[in-house]
XYZ file of C-alpha atoms in Angstrom:
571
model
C 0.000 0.000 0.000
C 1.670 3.601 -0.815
C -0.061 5.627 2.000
C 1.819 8.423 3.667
C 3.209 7.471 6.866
C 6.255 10.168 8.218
C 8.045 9.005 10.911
C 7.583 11.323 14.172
C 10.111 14.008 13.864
C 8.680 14.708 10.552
C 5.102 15.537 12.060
C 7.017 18.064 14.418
C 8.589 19.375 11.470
C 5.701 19.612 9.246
C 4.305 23.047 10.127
C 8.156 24.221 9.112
C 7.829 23.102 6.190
C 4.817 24.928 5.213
C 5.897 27.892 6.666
C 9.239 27.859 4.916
C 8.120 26.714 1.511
C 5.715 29.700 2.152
C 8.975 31.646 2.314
C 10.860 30.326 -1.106
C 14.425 29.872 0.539
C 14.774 26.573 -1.043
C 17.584 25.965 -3.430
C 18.302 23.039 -6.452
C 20.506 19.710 -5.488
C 20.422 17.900 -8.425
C 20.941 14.104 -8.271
C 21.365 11.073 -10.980
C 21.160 7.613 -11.498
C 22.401 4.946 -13.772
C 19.773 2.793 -16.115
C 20.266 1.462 -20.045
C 17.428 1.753 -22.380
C 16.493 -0.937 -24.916
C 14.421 -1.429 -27.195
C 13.187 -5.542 -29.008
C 11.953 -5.918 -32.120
C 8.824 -8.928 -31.290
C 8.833 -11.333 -34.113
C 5.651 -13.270 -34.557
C 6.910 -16.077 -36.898
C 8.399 -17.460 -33.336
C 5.102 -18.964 -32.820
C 4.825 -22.214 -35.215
C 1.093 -21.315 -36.722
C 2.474 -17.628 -38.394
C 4.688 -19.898 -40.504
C 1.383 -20.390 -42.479
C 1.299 -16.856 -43.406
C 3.010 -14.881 -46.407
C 5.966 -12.344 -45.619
C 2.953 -9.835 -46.747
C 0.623 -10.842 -44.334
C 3.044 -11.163 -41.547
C 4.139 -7.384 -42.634
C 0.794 -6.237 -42.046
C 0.264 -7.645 -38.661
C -0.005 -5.179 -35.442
C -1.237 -7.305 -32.582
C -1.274 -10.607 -32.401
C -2.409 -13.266 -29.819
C -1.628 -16.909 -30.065
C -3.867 -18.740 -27.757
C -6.047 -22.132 -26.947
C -5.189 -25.559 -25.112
C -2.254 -26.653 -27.054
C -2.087 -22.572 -28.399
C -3.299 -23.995 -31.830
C -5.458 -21.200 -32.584
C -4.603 -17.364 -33.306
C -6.129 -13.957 -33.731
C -4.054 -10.530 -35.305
C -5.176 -7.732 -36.263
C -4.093 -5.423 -39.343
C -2.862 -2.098 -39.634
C -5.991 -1.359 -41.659
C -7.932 -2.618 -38.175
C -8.715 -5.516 -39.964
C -9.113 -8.899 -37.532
C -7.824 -12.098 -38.846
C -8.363 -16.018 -37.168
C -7.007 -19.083 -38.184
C -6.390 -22.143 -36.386
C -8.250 -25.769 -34.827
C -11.444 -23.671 -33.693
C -12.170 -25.271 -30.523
C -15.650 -24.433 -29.187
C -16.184 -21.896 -31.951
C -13.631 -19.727 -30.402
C -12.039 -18.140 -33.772
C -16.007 -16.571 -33.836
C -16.173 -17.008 -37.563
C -19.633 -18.112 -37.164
C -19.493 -22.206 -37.093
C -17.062 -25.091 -35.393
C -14.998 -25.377 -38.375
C -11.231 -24.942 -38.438
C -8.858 -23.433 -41.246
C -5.828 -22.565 -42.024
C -6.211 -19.704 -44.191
C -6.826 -16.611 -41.788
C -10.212 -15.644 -42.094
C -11.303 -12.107 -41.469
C -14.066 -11.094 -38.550
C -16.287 -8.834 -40.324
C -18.068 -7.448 -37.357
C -15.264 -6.523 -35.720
C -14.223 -4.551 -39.187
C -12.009 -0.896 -38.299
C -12.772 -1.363 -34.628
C -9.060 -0.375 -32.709
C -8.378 -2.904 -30.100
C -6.902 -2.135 -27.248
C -7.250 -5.765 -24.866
C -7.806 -9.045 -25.113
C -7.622 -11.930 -23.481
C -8.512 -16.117 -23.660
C -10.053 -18.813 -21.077
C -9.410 -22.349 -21.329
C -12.484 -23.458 -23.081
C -11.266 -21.242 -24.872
C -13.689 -18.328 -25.031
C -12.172 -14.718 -25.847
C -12.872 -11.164 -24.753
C -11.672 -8.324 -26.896
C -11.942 -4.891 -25.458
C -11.895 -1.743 -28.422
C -10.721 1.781 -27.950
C -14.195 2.760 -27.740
C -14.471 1.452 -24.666
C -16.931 -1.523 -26.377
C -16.731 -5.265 -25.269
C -16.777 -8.406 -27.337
C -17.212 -11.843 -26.263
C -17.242 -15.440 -28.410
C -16.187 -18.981 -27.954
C -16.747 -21.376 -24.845
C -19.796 -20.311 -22.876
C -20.708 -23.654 -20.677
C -20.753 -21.170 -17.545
C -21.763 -17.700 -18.640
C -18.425 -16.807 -19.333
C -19.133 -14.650 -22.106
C -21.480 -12.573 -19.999
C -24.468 -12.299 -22.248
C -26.576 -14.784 -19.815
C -26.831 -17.506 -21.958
C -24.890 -21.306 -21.989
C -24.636 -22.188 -25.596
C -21.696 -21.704 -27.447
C -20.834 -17.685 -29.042
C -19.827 -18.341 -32.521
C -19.415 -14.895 -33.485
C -18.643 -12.223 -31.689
C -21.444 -10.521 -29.119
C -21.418 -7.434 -28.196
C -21.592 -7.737 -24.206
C -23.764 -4.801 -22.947
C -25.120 -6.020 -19.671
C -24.952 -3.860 -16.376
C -22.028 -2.334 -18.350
C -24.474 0.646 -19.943
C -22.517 4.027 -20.182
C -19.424 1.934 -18.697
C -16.145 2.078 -21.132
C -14.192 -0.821 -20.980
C -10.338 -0.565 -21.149
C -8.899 -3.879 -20.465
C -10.046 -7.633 -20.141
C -8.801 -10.752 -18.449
C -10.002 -14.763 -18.631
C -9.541 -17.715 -16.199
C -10.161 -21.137 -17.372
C -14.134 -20.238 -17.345
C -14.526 -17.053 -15.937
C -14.036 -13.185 -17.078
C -13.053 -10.136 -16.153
C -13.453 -6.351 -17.365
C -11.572 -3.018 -15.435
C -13.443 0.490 -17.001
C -12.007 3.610 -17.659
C -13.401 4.841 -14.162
C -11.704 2.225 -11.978
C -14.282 -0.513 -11.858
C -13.852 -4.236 -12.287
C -16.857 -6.438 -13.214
C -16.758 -10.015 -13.245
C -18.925 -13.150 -14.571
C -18.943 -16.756 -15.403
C -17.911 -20.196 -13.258
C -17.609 -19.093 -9.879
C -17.139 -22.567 -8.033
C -14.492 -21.151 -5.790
C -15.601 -17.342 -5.588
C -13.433 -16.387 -8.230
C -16.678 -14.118 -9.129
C -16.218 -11.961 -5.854
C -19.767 -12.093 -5.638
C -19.910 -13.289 -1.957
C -21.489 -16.788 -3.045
C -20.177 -19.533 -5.562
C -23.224 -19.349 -7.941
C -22.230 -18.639 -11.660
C -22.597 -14.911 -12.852
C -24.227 -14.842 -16.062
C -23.599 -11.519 -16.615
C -20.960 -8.931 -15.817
C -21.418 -8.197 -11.941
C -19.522 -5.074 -10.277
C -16.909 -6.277 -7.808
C -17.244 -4.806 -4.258
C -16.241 -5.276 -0.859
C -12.931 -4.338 0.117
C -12.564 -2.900 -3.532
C -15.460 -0.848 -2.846
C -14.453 3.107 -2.753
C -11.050 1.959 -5.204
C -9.836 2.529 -8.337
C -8.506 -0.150 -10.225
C -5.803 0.334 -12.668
C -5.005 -3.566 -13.541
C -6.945 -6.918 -13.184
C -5.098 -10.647 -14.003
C -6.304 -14.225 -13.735
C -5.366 -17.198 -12.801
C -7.152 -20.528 -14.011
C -9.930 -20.191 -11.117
C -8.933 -16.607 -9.082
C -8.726 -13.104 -9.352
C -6.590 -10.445 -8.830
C -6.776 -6.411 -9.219
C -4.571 -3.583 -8.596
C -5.613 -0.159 -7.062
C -4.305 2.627 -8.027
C -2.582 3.392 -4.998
C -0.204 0.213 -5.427
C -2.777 -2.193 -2.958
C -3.341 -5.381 -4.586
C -6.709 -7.218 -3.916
C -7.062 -11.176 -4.828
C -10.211 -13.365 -4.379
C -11.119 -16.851 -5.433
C -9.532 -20.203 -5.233
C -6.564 -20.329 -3.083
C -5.770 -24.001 -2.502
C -2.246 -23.035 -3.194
C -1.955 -19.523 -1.338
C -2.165 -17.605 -5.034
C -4.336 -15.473 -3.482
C -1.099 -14.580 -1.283
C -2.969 -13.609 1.950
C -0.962 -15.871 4.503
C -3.009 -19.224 4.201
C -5.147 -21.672 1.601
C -8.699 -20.859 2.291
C -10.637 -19.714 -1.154
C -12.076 -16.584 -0.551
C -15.414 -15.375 -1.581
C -14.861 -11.960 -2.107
C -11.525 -9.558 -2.305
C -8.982 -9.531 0.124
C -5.725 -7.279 0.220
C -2.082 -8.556 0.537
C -1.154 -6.824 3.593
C 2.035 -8.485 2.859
C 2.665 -5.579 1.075
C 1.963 -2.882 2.612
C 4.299 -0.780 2.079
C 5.049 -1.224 -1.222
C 3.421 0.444 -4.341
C 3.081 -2.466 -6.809
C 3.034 -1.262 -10.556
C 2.156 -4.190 -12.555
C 0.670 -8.004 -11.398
C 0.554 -11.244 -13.313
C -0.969 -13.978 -12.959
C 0.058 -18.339 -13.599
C -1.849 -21.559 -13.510
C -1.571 -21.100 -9.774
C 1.039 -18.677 -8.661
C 1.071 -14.961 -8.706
C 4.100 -12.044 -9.544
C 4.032 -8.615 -9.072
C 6.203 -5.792 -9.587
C 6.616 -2.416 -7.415
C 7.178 0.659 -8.628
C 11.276 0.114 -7.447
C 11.229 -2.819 -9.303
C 11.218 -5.106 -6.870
C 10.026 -8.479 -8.172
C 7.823 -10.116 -5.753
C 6.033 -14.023 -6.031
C 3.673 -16.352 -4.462
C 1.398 -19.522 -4.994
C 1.852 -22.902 -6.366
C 5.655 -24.110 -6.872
C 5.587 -27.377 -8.335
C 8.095 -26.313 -11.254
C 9.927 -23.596 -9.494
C 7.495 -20.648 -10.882
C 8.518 -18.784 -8.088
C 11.621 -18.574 -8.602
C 13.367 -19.186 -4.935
C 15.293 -21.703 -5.429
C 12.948 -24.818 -4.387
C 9.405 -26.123 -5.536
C 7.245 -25.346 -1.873
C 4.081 -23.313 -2.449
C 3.968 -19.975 -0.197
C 0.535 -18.672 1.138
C 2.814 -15.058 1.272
C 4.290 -12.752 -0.856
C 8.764 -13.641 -1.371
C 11.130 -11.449 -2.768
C 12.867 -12.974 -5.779
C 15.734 -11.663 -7.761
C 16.695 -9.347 -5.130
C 20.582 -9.678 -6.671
C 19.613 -8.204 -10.063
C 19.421 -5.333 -11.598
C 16.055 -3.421 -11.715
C 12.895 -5.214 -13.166
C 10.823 -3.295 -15.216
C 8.543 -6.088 -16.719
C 6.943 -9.551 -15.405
C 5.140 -12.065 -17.574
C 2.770 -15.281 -16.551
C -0.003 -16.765 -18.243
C -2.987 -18.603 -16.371
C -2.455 -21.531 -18.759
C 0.921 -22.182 -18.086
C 3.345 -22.545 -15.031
C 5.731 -20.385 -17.393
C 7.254 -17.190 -15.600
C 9.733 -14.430 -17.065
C 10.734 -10.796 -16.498
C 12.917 -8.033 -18.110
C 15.739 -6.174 -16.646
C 16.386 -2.136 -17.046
C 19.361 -3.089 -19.863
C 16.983 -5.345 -21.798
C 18.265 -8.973 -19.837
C 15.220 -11.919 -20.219
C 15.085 -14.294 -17.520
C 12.916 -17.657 -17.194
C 12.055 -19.935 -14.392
C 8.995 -22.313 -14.068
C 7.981 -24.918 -16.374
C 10.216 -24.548 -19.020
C 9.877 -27.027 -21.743
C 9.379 -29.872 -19.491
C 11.727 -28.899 -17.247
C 11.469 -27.169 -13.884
C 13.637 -24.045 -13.575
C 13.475 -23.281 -9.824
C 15.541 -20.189 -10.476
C 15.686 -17.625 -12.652
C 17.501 -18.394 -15.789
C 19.469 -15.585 -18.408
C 18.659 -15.815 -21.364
C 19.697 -14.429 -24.754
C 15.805 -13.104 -25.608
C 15.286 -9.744 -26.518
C 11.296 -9.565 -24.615
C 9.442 -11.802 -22.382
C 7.247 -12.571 -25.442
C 9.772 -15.080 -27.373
C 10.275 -16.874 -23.657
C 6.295 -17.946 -23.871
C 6.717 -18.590 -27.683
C 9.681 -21.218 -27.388
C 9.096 -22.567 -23.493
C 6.315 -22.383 -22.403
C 3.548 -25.435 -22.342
C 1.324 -24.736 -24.241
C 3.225 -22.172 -26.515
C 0.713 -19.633 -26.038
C 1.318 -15.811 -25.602
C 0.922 -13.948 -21.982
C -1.091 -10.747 -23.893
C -1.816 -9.044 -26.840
C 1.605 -8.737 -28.848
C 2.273 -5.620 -30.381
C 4.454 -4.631 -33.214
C 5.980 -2.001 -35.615
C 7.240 -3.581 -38.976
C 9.593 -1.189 -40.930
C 8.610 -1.388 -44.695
C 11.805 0.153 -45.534
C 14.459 -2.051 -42.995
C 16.878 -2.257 -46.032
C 17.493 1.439 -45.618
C 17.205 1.707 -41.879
C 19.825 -0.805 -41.042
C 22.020 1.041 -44.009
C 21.531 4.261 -42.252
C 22.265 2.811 -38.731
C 25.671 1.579 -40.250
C 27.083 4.357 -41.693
C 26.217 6.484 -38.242
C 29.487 7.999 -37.411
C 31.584 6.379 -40.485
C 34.160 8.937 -41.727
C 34.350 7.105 -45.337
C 30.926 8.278 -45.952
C 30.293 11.529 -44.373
C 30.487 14.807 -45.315
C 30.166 16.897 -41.845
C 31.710 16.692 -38.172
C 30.731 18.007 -34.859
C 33.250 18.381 -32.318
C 31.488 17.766 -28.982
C 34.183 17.592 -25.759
C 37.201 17.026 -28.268
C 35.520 14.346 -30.260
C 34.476 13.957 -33.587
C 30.645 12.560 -35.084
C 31.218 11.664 -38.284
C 27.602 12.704 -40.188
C 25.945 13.875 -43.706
C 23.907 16.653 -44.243
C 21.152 15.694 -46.125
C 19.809 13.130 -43.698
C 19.937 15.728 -40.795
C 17.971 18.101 -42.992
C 15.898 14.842 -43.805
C 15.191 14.165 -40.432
C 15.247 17.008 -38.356
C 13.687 20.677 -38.764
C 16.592 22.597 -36.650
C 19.512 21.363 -38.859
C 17.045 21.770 -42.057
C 16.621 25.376 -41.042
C 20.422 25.945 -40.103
C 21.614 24.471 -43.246
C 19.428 26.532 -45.293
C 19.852 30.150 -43.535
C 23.669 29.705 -42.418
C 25.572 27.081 -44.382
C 26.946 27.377 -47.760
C 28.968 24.858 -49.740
C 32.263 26.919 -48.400
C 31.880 27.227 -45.089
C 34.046 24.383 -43.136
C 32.596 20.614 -42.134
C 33.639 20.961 -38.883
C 30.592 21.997 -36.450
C 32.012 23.050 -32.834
C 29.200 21.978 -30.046
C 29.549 23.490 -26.369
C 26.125 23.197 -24.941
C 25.705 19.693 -24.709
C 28.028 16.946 -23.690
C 29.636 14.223 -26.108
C 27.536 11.399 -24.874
C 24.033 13.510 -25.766
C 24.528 14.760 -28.622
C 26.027 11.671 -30.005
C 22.484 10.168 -28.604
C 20.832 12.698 -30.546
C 22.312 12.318 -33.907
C 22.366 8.569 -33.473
C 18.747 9.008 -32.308
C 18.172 10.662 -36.190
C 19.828 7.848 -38.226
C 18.187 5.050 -36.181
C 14.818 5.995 -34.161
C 16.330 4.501 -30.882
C 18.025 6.020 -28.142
C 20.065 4.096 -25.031
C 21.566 6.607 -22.376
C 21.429 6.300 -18.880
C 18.856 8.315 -17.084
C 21.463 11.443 -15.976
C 22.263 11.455 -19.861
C 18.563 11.120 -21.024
C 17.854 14.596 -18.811
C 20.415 16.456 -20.740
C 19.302 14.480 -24.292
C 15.737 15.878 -22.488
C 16.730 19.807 -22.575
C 18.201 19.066 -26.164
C 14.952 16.955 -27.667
C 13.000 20.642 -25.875
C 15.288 22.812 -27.630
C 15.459 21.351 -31.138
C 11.671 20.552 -30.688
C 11.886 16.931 -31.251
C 8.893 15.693 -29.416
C 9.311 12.409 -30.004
C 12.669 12.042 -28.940
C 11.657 13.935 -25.972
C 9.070 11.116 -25.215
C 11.554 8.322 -25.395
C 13.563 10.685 -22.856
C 11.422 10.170 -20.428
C 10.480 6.884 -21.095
C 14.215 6.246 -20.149
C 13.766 8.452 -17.266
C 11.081 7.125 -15.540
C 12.618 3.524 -15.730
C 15.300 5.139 -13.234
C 13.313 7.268 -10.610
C 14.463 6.490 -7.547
C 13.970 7.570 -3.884
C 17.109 9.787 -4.150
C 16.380 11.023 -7.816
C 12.554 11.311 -7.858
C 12.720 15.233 -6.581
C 15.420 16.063 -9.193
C 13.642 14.385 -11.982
C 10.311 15.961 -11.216
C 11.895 19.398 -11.157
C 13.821 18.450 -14.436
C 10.514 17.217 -16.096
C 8.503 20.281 -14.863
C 11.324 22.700 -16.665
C 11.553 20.718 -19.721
C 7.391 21.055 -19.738
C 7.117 17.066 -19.827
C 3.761 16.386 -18.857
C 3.918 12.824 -18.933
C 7.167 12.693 -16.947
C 5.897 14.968 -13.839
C 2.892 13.078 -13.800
C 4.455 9.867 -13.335
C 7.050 11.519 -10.890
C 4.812 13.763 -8.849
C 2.707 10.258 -8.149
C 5.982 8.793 -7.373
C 7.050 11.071 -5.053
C 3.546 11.011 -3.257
C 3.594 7.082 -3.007
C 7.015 7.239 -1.784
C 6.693 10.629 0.494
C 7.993 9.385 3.705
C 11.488 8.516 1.882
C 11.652 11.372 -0.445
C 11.224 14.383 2.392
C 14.207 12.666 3.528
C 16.425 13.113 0.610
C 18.615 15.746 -0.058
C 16.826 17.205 -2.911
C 13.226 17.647 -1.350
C 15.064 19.636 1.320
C 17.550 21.734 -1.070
C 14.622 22.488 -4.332
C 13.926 25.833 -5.722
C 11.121 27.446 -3.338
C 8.210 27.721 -6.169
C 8.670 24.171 -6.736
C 8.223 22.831 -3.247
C 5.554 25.576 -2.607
C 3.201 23.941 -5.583
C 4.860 20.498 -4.942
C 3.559 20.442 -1.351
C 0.493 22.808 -2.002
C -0.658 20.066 -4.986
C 0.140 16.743 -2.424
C -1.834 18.930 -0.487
C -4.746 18.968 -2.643
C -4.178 15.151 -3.174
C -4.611 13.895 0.351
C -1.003 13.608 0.687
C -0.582 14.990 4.369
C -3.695 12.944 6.157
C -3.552 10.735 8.941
């Protein structure tokens, strides 16, 4: 849980603070850490049923989901917004309108130029596909109400699910073996289907043939995430609480013992932390915090866990506590599969891993979590909706990327710190507006092809011009706030989003005052978003730090009037 809690000499000192932010005689200590950017290319021919498809058809694929009992049946959808099955069909769950399988993709009319943004598969299978709109759609297995439209007989195409979800815009979906799951833009999470173990939250174990809103404990909460395992639930608040409910014969509900629980219950375990993402297995549980601290409970029989033995835990264990920074965790409810990602782009499995059991986390040489599920995992299924950006023009991108910085090619330098970046002309005034403007009002063909930079150091402005002939961009966070004021300067705005993409992998305790004031004078909105909640979850260890007590006046004054505003400073 990310409540505030000071410790008692900073409720005695709380009335000085106000009165001396009031004052303004606060000054800047700026701080830094060290984290590596990367960025994986997801390639869906990793997954045996895309061999079926063309290099043209593969080109035009954005999301794909590979899914099913032995993950023999797919769904992707286009560019155009166009969505595409193929595969064995089982209980009509391709929703091409009969039982029949193929192996030519066939397209879903009625879900023609809908944008979706979720979806997810039971083990029946039946399928839920949330669209930007906010619109539902169900098909497939319905022997328990799964698909929430109160009937029993199978969907075989896809229904729009409308029940007790009038005016209610749904954002993402999740599926146990029978049961569903749908969190709304406003924070609510609605569940329906097989509820023989209270996986429903309902407060009974009768089915729920349509979508039902989940209460109790979540009452009052806003939900940012839901998961599913094959017969429990799991949801995380917005204030980092997670809530599970449902069958918990092997403590995946991670509440301290193995009694199934009828309706939600929070992991006191941990308090104290403010978990950012949660995934569920089969029957074990992961979830992240906002530090990324990797944290695991549940079932154990193949090591899923990850702590070095094959016991179940009713509680929450640390795991990977001697790596580096996690920034991603991956499970599946139809597989005792786990993975996770590293701040420099490291993959590591552990679980059922092709028949074996990896009890501890295992390196790999993956680029995503993705590829672990496609050529490990039982069934060979995918953990979400995979997303990816084909370049119809690679040829020219990887020829650009290799003659970055080759003097046999180029026909203009920058000195930066000494050092020379070797570059040509007409892809900066290609790519960027500032050199396109500076070559055309300054520059003729005499001048020199030397360029002498002082304002920014070597390693950002190599970043930058690397960033031009290659769309990618790996600096550590105290080099992505200078790359930051360059991306501002030269008006590159999406450099400037990758920027802080990098930078908010790295907050920190220490850092998370520095990088909010550098995000609020760089005017990135994202960035002091996701840093002024930060700093709020984490206030009792931040007013500590160096840099909440040395900060410009004005900031602290609105930092402490908006936490203010926010409930930041109650009991």
């Amino acid at each position: 849980m990310c409540s505030i809690s000071f410790p008692l000499y900073i409720y005695s000192e709380l009335p000085l603070i106000y009165q001396q932010y009031q004052q303004g005689w606060f000054s800047l200590f700026p701080t830094s850490t060290s984290i590596a950017s990367s960025s994986s290319m997801v390639d869906v021919s990793k997954w045996p049923l895309f061999s079926l498809l063309s290099s043209e058809e593969l080109a035009a694929i954005r999301q794909a989901c590979v899914f099913g009992t032995s993950a023999n049946e797919a769904i992707y959808i286009t560019h155009a917004n166009e969505v595409f099955v193929f595969g064995l069909n089982c209980s009509s769950c391709l929703g091409t309108g009969d039982s029949l399988s193929t192996i030519v993709p066939k397209k879903l009319d009625f879900l023609q130029g809908k944008k979706v943004v979720s979806l997810s598969y039971g083990s029946g299978p039946h399928v839920l596909l949330a669209t930007d709109d906010g619109q539902l759609f169900a098909w497939g297995h319905n022997g328990y109400s799964q698909l929430g439209n109160g009937m029993t007989n199978q969907g075989l195409s896809p229904l729009l699910i409308t029940s007790n979800l009038q005016n209610k815009k749904v954002k993402e979906v999740a599926c146990g073996s029978h049961h569903s799951m749908a969190l709304t833009h406003d924070g609510e999470v609605f569940a329906w289907g097989y509820n023989n173990c209270g996986q429903i939250g309902s407060g009974s174990t009768a089915n729920q043939p349509h979508p039902r809103k989940v209460t109790g404990s979540l009452q009052g909460k806003t939900a940012v995430g839901i998961t599913c395992g094959q017969t429990s639930s799991m949801a995380l608040a917005n204030n980092g609480e997670v809530y599970g409910w449902g069958y918990n014969g092997n403590g995946q509900l991670g509440i301290g013992n193995n009694g199934n629980q009828l309706t939600p219950c929070r992991l006191t375990a941990l308090q104290g932390l403010c978990v950012h993402q949660i995934a569920s297995g089969y029957g074990h549980c992961l979830a992240l915090t906002d530090e990324g601290l990797l944290y695991a409970w549940g079932a154990n029989t193949y090591g899923q866990l990850g702590n070095g033995n094959k016991s179940n835990h009713l509680s929450p264990v640390q795991i990977m506590a001697d790596k580096e920074r996690i920034v991603e965790v991956a499970a599946c409810h139809s597989t005792h599969t786990s993975a996770a990602k590293t701040q420099s782009g490291q993959v590591y499995m552990w679980g059922q891993c092709r028949g074996q059991a990896i009890v501890l986390p295992h390196l790999t040489h993956f680029a995503n979590t993705d590829d672990v599920f496609a050529c490990f995992a039982t069934p060979s299924v995918m953990w979400r909706l995979m997303s990816m950006e084909h370049d119809d023009f690679m040829t020219v991108a990887e020829s650009l990327r290799k003659e970055f910085d080759s003097p046999e090619t180029a026909d203009l330098k920058f000195s930066v710190d000494g050092k020379c970046i070797h570059v040509h002309k007409a892809v900066l005034k290609i790519r960027c507006e500032h050199f396109r403007s500076m070559f055309r009002s300054q520059w003729t063909e005499d001048q020199q092809d030397v360029i002498e930079i002082g304002q920014f150091s070597y390693p950002v402005y190599r970043s930058f011009l690397q960033f031009l002939y290659t769309d990618a961009v790996d600096l550590p966070p105290e080099d992505a706030i200078g790359l930051l004021d360059l991306a501002t300067s030269y008006c590159e705005n999406r450099l400037k989003r990758l920027c802080q993409q990098i930078i908010m992998r790295g907050i920190t305790v220490e850092n998370a005052f520095t990088l909010l004031s550098a995000a609020i004078r760089y005017d990135a909105e994202d960035l002091e978003e996701f840093c002024f909640r930060f700093c709020v979850n984490h206030l009792t260890q931040v007013t500590q730090t160096g840099a909440f007590w040395q900060v410009d006046g004005a900031m602290l004054k609105e930092f402490i009037s908006r936490a203010s505003r926010c409930g930041a400073f109650k009991n």
